[in-house]
């Protein structure tokens, strides 16, 4: 998980027994401390590896046997275009890669096109966008007013978000 923030995904996959281990890369020291605390509170601290900034060679911090059967989640607020490139797609040719796309940054159209082009030899792309949300199914929210209920779901993004899911091409 690159851009792990408070560890919601990195810890959640362990708590729900979806993965054996989790590697969380988080730029901020405060975020790393929160991940450690949350992992301890959720009894998964022995299965989580908390790292600092993910640089272009971040994968060297992860054993090859873990990389060969893995999912990479990237949410780094526009820096995904600087981190993910053709060489990384080649190296992670057996890895599912999920990237939150920040398409409002400068030159995003060109950067998105390059990202897609650089993935074509190793991965197939599926685009995912935010879909309908039915908040009426959550009993905990029934007594909230409409405004508060919808604010609860908002990340305050300037536009509809999308994700790219890159699945390895079977060879």
Coordinates of C-alpha atoms in Angstrom, one line a residue:
X1 CA 0.0 0.0 0.0
X2 CA 1.8 3.1 -1.2
X3 CA 0.2 6.2 0.4
X4 CA -1.0 4.1 3.3
X5 CA -2.2 7.2 5.4
X6 CA -3.6 5.7 8.6
X7 CA -3.4 2.1 7.4
X8 CA -7.1 1.6 6.6
X9 CA -6.4 -0.7 3.6
X10 CA -3.1 -2.1 4.7
X11 CA -4.5 -3.2 8.1
X12 CA -7.9 -4.0 6.8
X13 CA -6.7 -6.7 4.5
X14 CA -4.9 -8.4 7.4
X15 CA -7.8 -8.1 9.8
X16 CA -10.1 -9.6 7.2
X17 CA -7.5 -12.3 6.4
X18 CA -7.3 -11.4 2.7
X19 CA -3.5 -11.3 2.9
X20 CA -0.8 -12.8 5.0
X21 CA 1.4 -9.7 5.1
X22 CA 1.1 -6.0 4.4
X23 CA 3.7 -3.5 3.4
X24 CA 2.6 0.1 4.1
X25 CA 4.6 3.0 2.6
X26 CA 3.6 6.3 4.1
X27 CA 5.5 9.6 3.6
X28 CA 4.5 11.3 6.9
X29 CA 6.0 10.2 10.2
X30 CA 2.7 10.9 11.9
X31 CA 0.9 8.6 9.5
X32 CA 3.5 5.8 10.1
X33 CA 2.9 6.2 13.9
X34 CA -0.8 5.9 13.4
X35 CA -0.4 2.8 11.3
X36 CA 1.7 1.2 14.0
X37 CA -0.9 2.1 16.7
X38 CA -3.8 0.8 14.5
X39 CA -2.0 -2.4 13.7
X40 CA -1.2 -3.0 17.4
X41 CA -4.9 -2.3 18.3
X42 CA -6.0 -4.8 15.6
X43 CA -3.5 -7.5 16.6
X44 CA -1.8 -7.5 13.2
X45 CA 1.5 -5.7 14.1
X46 CA 3.6 -8.8 13.5
X47 CA 2.3 -9.1 9.9
X48 CA 2.7 -5.5 8.8
X49 CA 5.8 -3.8 7.6
X50 CA 5.7 0.0 7.8
X51 CA 8.0 1.9 5.5
X52 CA 8.7 5.6 4.7
X53 CA 8.5 7.2 1.3
X54 CA 8.1 4.9 -1.7
X55 CA 10.9 5.8 -4.1
X56 CA 11.3 4.3 -7.5
X57 CA 13.0 1.3 -6.1
X58 CA 10.5 0.7 -3.3
X59 CA 10.1 -2.9 -4.4
X60 CA 13.6 -3.7 -3.1
X61 CA 12.2 -3.5 0.4
X62 CA 9.8 -6.4 -0.4
X63 CA 11.0 -10.0 -0.8
X64 CA 10.5 -11.4 -4.3
X65 CA 8.3 -14.3 -3.0
X66 CA 5.9 -11.7 -1.6
X67 CA 5.9 -9.7 -4.8
X68 CA 5.0 -12.6 -7.0
X69 CA 1.6 -13.1 -5.5
X70 CA 0.6 -9.6 -4.5
X71 CA -1.7 -6.6 -5.0
X72 CA -0.2 -3.1 -5.1
X73 CA -2.5 -0.2 -4.1
X74 CA -1.3 3.3 -5.0
X75 CA -2.9 6.5 -3.7
X76 CA -0.3 9.3 -3.6
X77 CA -2.3 12.3 -4.7
X78 CA -0.9 12.7 -8.3
X79 CA 2.6 11.4 -7.7
X80 CA 1.5 8.1 -9.2
X81 CA 2.6 9.4 -12.6
X82 CA 6.1 9.9 -11.2
X83 CA 6.4 6.5 -9.5
X84 CA 4.7 4.1 -11.8
X85 CA 6.4 3.5 -15.2
X86 CA 7.1 0.9 -17.8
X87 CA 10.1 -0.6 -15.9
X88 CA 7.9 -1.0 -12.8
X89 CA 5.2 -2.7 -14.8
X90 CA 7.8 -5.1 -16.2
X91 CA 9.2 -5.8 -12.8
X92 CA 5.7 -6.3 -11.3
X93 CA 4.4 -8.3 -14.2
X94 CA 2.7 -10.8 -11.8
X95 CA 1.2 -8.2 -9.6
X96 CA -2.3 -6.7 -9.6
X97 CA -1.9 -2.9 -9.5
X98 CA -4.6 -0.5 -8.3
X99 CA -4.0 3.2 -8.8
X100 CA -6.2 6.1 -7.7
X101 CA -6.0 8.5 -10.6
X102 CA -5.7 12.2 -9.9
X103 CA -6.7 13.6 -13.3
X104 CA -6.8 17.3 -12.3
X105 CA -3.1 17.8 -12.0
X106 CA -1.0 19.5 -14.6
X107 CA -0.6 17.5 -17.9
X108 CA -2.7 14.7 -16.5
X109 CA -4.1 13.6 -19.9
X110 CA -0.6 13.0 -21.3
X111 CA 0.5 11.3 -18.1
X112 CA -2.5 9.0 -18.1
X113 CA -1.9 8.1 -21.7
X114 CA 1.8 7.3 -21.0
X115 CA 0.8 5.2 -18.0
X116 CA -1.6 3.2 -20.1
X117 CA 0.9 2.8 -22.9
X118 CA 3.7 1.7 -20.5
X119 CA 1.4 -1.0 -19.0
X120 CA 0.3 -2.6 -22.3
X121 CA 3.0 -5.3 -22.6
X122 CA 2.4 -6.7 -19.1
X123 CA -1.0 -5.7 -17.8
X124 CA -4.6 -5.2 -19.0
X125 CA -6.4 -2.2 -17.8
X126 CA -9.9 -1.9 -16.2
X127 CA -11.1 1.6 -15.4
X128 CA -13.2 2.0 -12.2
X129 CA -15.2 5.1 -11.2
X130 CA -17.2 6.0 -8.2
X131 CA -20.7 4.4 -8.4
X132 CA -24.0 4.7 -6.7
X133 CA -24.1 4.8 -3.0
X134 CA -27.1 3.7 -0.9
X135 CA -26.6 5.0 2.6
X136 CA -30.1 3.9 3.6
X137 CA -28.8 0.4 4.3
X138 CA -26.7 1.4 7.2
X139 CA -28.8 1.5 10.4
X140 CA -26.1 3.6 12.1
X141 CA -26.8 6.5 9.8
X142 CA -30.6 6.4 9.9
X143 CA -30.9 9.2 12.5
X144 CA -28.5 11.5 10.7
X145 CA -29.8 14.3 8.5
X146 CA -29.2 14.0 4.8
X147 CA -26.4 16.6 4.7
X148 CA -24.4 14.9 7.4
X149 CA -24.9 11.5 5.9
X150 CA -23.6 12.6 2.5
X151 CA -20.7 14.6 4.0
X152 CA -19.7 11.4 5.8
X153 CA -19.0 9.9 2.3
X154 CA -17.3 12.9 0.9
X155 CA -13.5 13.1 0.5
X156 CA -13.9 16.7 -0.8
X157 CA -12.5 15.8 -4.2
X158 CA -12.8 18.4 -7.0
X159 CA -14.4 15.9 -9.3
X160 CA -15.5 12.3 -9.7
X161 CA -12.6 9.9 -8.8
X162 CA -11.5 7.0 -10.9
X163 CA -9.2 4.1 -10.3
X164 CA -7.1 2.0 -12.8
X165 CA -6.9 -1.7 -12.1
X166 CA -4.0 -3.3 -14.0
X167 CA -4.2 -7.1 -14.1
X168 CA -1.2 -9.2 -15.2
X169 CA -1.5 -10.6 -18.7
X170 CA -1.4 -14.4 -18.6
X171 CA 1.6 -15.7 -20.6

